[in-house]
Amino acid sequence: RKEVEQDPGPFNVPEGATVAFNCTYSNSASQSFFWYRQDCRKEPKLLMSVYSSGNEDGRFTAQLNRASQYISLLIRDSKLSDSATYLCVVPSGTYKYIFGTGTRLKVLA
Amino acid sequence: SQTIHQWPATLVQPVGSPLSLECTVEGTSNPNLYWYRQAAGRGLQLLFYSVGIGQISSEVPQNLSASRPQDRQFILSSKKLLLSDSGFYLCAWTPGSPGIQYFGAGTRLSVL
């Protein structure tokens, strides 16, 4: 099993739709998790941190399921500007971070 | 506030030429520093990280090296570039471990 696994997509959704991505991780000892957004040919930027059961920020909700070892990202009322690749990141040990390969989202007009 | 600078933004180099990419962080002290590479359409691959001056941990043995001559400066080097070194190189820092990583704008390297 990969340390961090994501469905590469693309997820093509119409504007206003709700879309959810999952990210599975293998290290059951992981305590913190991150979702980053990466636009084409740009650097990743932090979207949300998840330290306990979940986190919510406006239209974005991240949830953690420790029993099944996955985190999810829910985007409500999708905007065209949400089109990007969403990276799941799980710390590994004290200093390292494992990045998923990302899930591509395309929001269609 | 903290900022991270990475340059150059774009670089085209011939095979066999040397490489030096520089990354500096401002507004913080003793950051953990990271170099990643992202091949086209792929995920981020950790190359090196450093938790202090002169301390380098290598994740992927290859023809690249890293150095940290100052607290907030991280340099990625190569003596002879290969075609396979092409990619998007990203520098990142964290204020603690584990913590949020902040990325520089990246250097897009094309080796021809």
CSV table of C-alpha atoms in Angstrom, one decimal:
chain,number,residue,atom,x,y,z
A,1,ARG,CA,0.0,0.0,0.0
A,2,LYS,CA,1.3,3.5,-0.9
A,3,GLU,CA,2.0,5.8,2.0
A,4,VAL,CA,-0.4,8.4,0.7
A,5,GLU,CA,-2.9,7.6,-2.1
A,6,GLN,CA,-5.2,9.8,-4.1
A,7,ASP,CA,-7.5,9.3,-7.0
A,8,PRO,CA,-5.8,11.3,-9.8
A,9,GLY,CA,-9.2,12.3,-11.4
A,10,PRO,CA,-9.9,14.5,-13.2
A,11,PHE,CA,-13.2,15.3,-11.5
A,12,ASN,CA,-15.2,17.3,-13.9
A,13,VAL,CA,-18.1,19.0,-12.1
A,14,PRO,CA,-20.5,21.9,-13.1
A,15,GLU,CA,-20.4,25.2,-11.2
A,16,GLY,CA,-22.4,25.0,-8.0
A,17,ALA,CA,-21.9,21.3,-7.5
A,18,THR,CA,-20.5,19.7,-4.4
A,19,VAL,CA,-17.5,17.5,-4.9
A,20,ALA,CA,-15.5,15.3,-2.5
A,21,PHE,CA,-12.0,13.8,-2.7
A,22,ASN,CA,-10.5,11.1,-0.5
A,23,CYS,CA,-7.0,10.5,0.5
A,24,THR,CA,-5.8,7.2,2.2
A,25,TYR,CA,-2.7,6.9,4.3
A,26,SER,CA,-0.9,3.9,5.6
A,27,ASN,CA,0.8,5.2,8.8
A,28,SER,CA,-1.8,4.8,11.6
A,29,ALA,CA,0.4,6.9,13.9
A,30,SER,CA,0.0,10.1,11.8
A,31,GLN,CA,-1.5,12.9,13.8
A,32,SER,CA,-1.7,15.8,11.4
A,33,PHE,CA,-2.8,16.1,7.8
A,34,PHE,CA,-2.8,18.8,5.2
A,35,TRP,CA,-4.6,19.7,2.0
A,36,TYR,CA,-2.8,21.8,-0.5
A,37,ARG,CA,-4.0,23.4,-3.7
A,38,GLN,CA,-1.7,23.5,-6.7
A,39,ASP,CA,-2.5,25.5,-9.8
A,40,CYS,CA,-0.9,24.6,-13.1
A,41,ARG,CA,2.8,25.4,-13.1
A,42,LYS,CA,2.6,27.0,-9.7
A,43,GLU,CA,3.7,26.1,-6.2
A,44,PRO,CA,1.4,24.3,-3.8
A,45,LYS,CA,-0.4,26.5,-1.3
A,46,LEU,CA,-2.0,25.4,1.9
A,47,LEU,CA,-5.7,25.0,1.8
A,48,MET,CA,-6.5,23.4,5.2
A,49,SER,CA,-4.8,21.6,8.1
A,50,VAL,CA,-6.5,18.7,9.9
A,51,TYR,CA,-5.4,17.9,13.4
A,52,SER,CA,-8.4,16.1,14.9
A,53,SER,CA,-11.7,15.0,13.5
A,54,GLY,CA,-12.1,17.7,10.9
A,55,ASN,CA,-11.9,21.3,9.9
A,56,GLU,CA,-14.2,23.7,8.0
A,57,ASP,CA,-13.4,26.9,6.2
A,58,GLY,CA,-16.2,28.5,4.2
A,59,ARG,CA,-17.1,26.2,1.4
A,60,PHE,CA,-14.3,23.7,2.2
A,61,THR,CA,-14.6,20.9,4.8
A,62,ALA,CA,-11.9,18.4,5.6
A,63,GLN,CA,-12.7,15.3,7.6
A,64,LEU,CA,-10.5,12.6,9.2
A,65,ASN,CA,-11.5,9.0,9.6
A,66,ARG,CA,-8.8,7.4,11.7
A,67,ALA,CA,-10.4,4.0,11.8
A,68,SER,CA,-10.3,3.7,8.0
A,69,GLN,CA,-7.2,5.9,7.6
A,70,TYR,CA,-8.4,8.4,5.2
A,71,ILE,CA,-9.1,12.1,5.0
A,72,SER,CA,-11.6,13.7,2.8
A,73,LEU,CA,-12.0,17.2,1.3
A,74,LEU,CA,-15.5,18.4,0.5
A,75,ILE,CA,-16.0,21.5,-1.7
A,76,ARG,CA,-19.5,23.0,-1.7
A,77,ASP,CA,-20.9,25.4,-4.3
A,78,SER,CA,-17.9,24.9,-6.7
A,79,LYS,CA,-16.5,27.9,-8.5
A,80,LEU,CA,-14.6,28.0,-11.7
A,81,SER,CA,-11.7,29.3,-9.6
A,82,ASP,CA,-11.6,26.0,-7.7
A,83,SER,CA,-10.2,24.3,-10.7
A,84,ALA,CA,-6.8,23.0,-9.6
A,85,THR,CA,-5.0,19.9,-8.3
A,86,TYR,CA,-5.5,19.1,-4.7
A,87,LEU,CA,-2.7,17.5,-2.8
A,88,CYS,CA,-3.0,15.5,0.3
A,89,VAL,CA,0.0,15.6,2.6
A,90,VAL,CA,0.9,13.4,5.6
A,91,PRO,CA,3.9,14.0,7.8
A,92,SER,CA,6.2,11.0,8.1
A,93,GLY,CA,8.3,11.0,11.2
A,94,THR,CA,9.6,14.2,12.7
A,95,TYR,CA,10.7,16.1,9.6
A,96,LYS,CA,9.5,14.5,6.4
A,97,TYR,CA,6.2,14.9,4.5
A,98,ILE,CA,4.7,12.5,2.1
A,99,PHE,CA,2.7,14.1,-0.7
A,100,GLY,CA,0.0,12.3,-2.6
A,101,THR,CA,0.1,12.6,-6.4
A,102,GLY,CA,-2.9,14.9,-6.3
A,103,THR,CA,-6.5,15.0,-7.5
A,104,ARG,CA,-7.4,17.2,-10.5
A,105,LEU,CA,-10.6,19.1,-10.3
A,106,LYS,CA,-12.2,20.9,-13.3
A,107,VAL,CA,-15.2,23.1,-12.6
A,108,LEU,CA,-17.2,23.6,-15.8
A,109,ALA,CA,-19.3,26.6,-16.6
B,1,SER,CA,5.8,38.1,8.2
B,2,GLN,CA,7.8,35.3,6.7
B,3,THR,CA,8.6,35.1,3.0
B,4,ILE,CA,10.5,32.6,1.0
B,5,HIS,CA,12.5,33.5,-2.1
B,6,GLN,CA,13.6,31.1,-4.8
B,7,TRP,CA,15.4,31.9,-8.0
B,8,PRO,CA,15.6,31.7,-10.9
B,9,ALA,CA,12.1,31.1,-12.0
B,10,THR,CA,13.1,29.4,-15.2
B,11,LEU,CA,16.3,27.8,-16.3
B,12,VAL,CA,17.4,26.1,-19.5
B,13,GLN,CA,20.7,24.3,-19.2
B,14,PRO,CA,22.6,21.9,-21.5
B,15,VAL,CA,23.3,18.3,-20.4
B,16,GLY,CA,26.6,18.2,-18.5
B,17,SER,CA,26.5,21.7,-17.3
B,18,PRO,CA,26.5,22.7,-13.5
B,19,LEU,CA,23.5,23.8,-11.6
B,20,SER,CA,23.0,26.1,-8.6
B,21,LEU,CA,19.5,27.0,-7.3
B,22,GLU,CA,19.2,29.2,-4.3
B,23,CYS,CA,16.4,29.6,-1.7
B,24,THR,CA,16.3,32.0,1.2
B,25,VAL,CA,13.7,32.5,3.9
B,26,GLU,CA,13.1,35.8,5.6
B,27,GLY,CA,11.3,36.7,8.9
B,28,THR,CA,12.1,33.6,10.8
B,29,SER,CA,15.0,31.8,12.4
B,30,ASN,CA,16.1,28.1,12.4
B,31,PRO,CA,13.6,27.0,9.9
B,32,ASN,CA,13.5,23.4,8.5
B,33,LEU,CA,14.3,23.6,4.8
B,34,TYR,CA,13.4,21.3,2.0
B,35,TRP,CA,14.1,20.7,-1.7
B,36,TYR,CA,11.5,18.9,-3.8
B,37,ARG,CA,11.3,18.0,-7.4
B,38,GLN,CA,8.1,17.6,-9.4
B,39,ALA,CA,8.3,15.9,-12.8
B,40,ALA,CA,5.6,16.8,-15.3
B,41,GLY,CA,2.3,15.4,-14.2
B,42,ARG,CA,3.8,13.7,-11.1
B,43,GLY,CA,3.8,14.2,-7.4
B,44,LEU,CA,6.4,16.0,-5.3
B,45,GLN,CA,9.6,14.0,-4.6
B,46,LEU,CA,11.6,15.0,-1.5
B,47,LEU,CA,15.2,15.4,-2.5
B,48,PHE,CA,16.9,17.0,0.6
B,49,TYR,CA,15.9,18.5,3.9
B,50,SER,CA,17.9,20.4,6.6
B,51,VAL,CA,17.1,21.1,10.2
B,52,GLY,CA,20.1,23.3,10.8
B,53,ILE,CA,23.2,25.0,9.4
B,54,GLY,CA,25.5,22.5,7.7
B,55,GLN,CA,23.0,19.6,8.3
B,56,ILE,CA,21.7,17.9,5.2
B,57,SER,CA,19.6,14.7,4.9
B,58,SER,CA,19.4,13.2,1.4
B,59,GLU,CA,16.4,11.2,0.4
B,60,VAL,CA,17.2,10.3,-3.2
B,61,PRO,CA,20.9,9.5,-4.0
B,62,GLN,CA,21.6,11.0,-7.4
B,63,ASN,CA,23.8,13.6,-9.0
B,64,LEU,CA,22.3,16.4,-6.9
B,65,SER,CA,23.6,17.8,-3.7
B,66,ALA,CA,22.4,20.4,-1.2
B,67,SER,CA,24.1,22.8,1.2
B,68,ARG,CA,23.0,25.1,4.0
B,69,PRO,CA,25.7,27.7,4.5
B,70,GLN,CA,23.5,30.0,6.5
B,71,ASP,CA,20.5,29.6,8.7
B,72,ARG,CA,18.0,30.8,6.1
B,73,GLN,CA,19.8,29.8,2.9
B,74,PHE,CA,19.4,26.5,1.1
B,75,ILE,CA,21.3,25.7,-2.1
B,76,LEU,CA,20.7,22.9,-4.6
B,77,SER,CA,23.6,22.0,-6.8
B,78,SER,CA,24.8,19.6,-9.5
B,79,LYS,CA,28.2,19.3,-11.1
B,80,LYS,CA,26.8,17.7,-14.3
B,81,LEU,CA,23.1,17.9,-15.2
B,82,LEU,CA,21.3,14.9,-16.8
B,83,LEU,CA,18.3,15.0,-19.1
B,84,SER,CA,16.4,13.3,-16.2
B,85,ASP,CA,17.1,16.3,-13.9
B,86,SER,CA,14.4,18.3,-15.8
B,87,GLY,CA,11.5,19.3,-13.6
B,88,PHE,CA,9.9,21.8,-11.3
B,89,TYR,CA,12.1,22.4,-8.3
B,90,LEU,CA,10.5,23.7,-5.1
B,91,CYS,CA,12.0,24.9,-2.0
B,92,ALA,CA,9.9,24.8,1.2
B,93,TRP,CA,10.3,25.7,4.9
B,94,THR,CA,8.5,24.8,8.1
B,95,PRO,CA,8.6,26.7,11.4
B,96,GLY,CA,8.5,23.4,13.4
B,97,SER,CA,8.0,19.7,13.0
B,98,PRO,CA,5.6,18.6,11.9
B,99,GLY,CA,4.1,21.8,10.7
B,100,ILE,CA,2.7,23.6,7.8
B,101,GLN,CA,5.1,23.8,4.8
B,102,TYR,CA,5.4,27.0,2.9
B,103,PHE,CA,6.7,26.8,-0.7
B,104,GLY,CA,8.7,29.1,-2.8
B,105,ALA,CA,7.5,30.0,-6.3
B,106,GLY,CA,9.7,27.2,-7.8
B,107,THR,CA,12.3,26.9,-10.6
B,108,ARG,CA,11.3,25.2,-13.8
B,109,LEU,CA,14.5,23.5,-15.1
B,110,SER,CA,14.8,22.2,-18.6
B,111,VAL,CA,17.9,20.2,-19.4
B,112,LEU,CA,18.5,19.9,-23.2
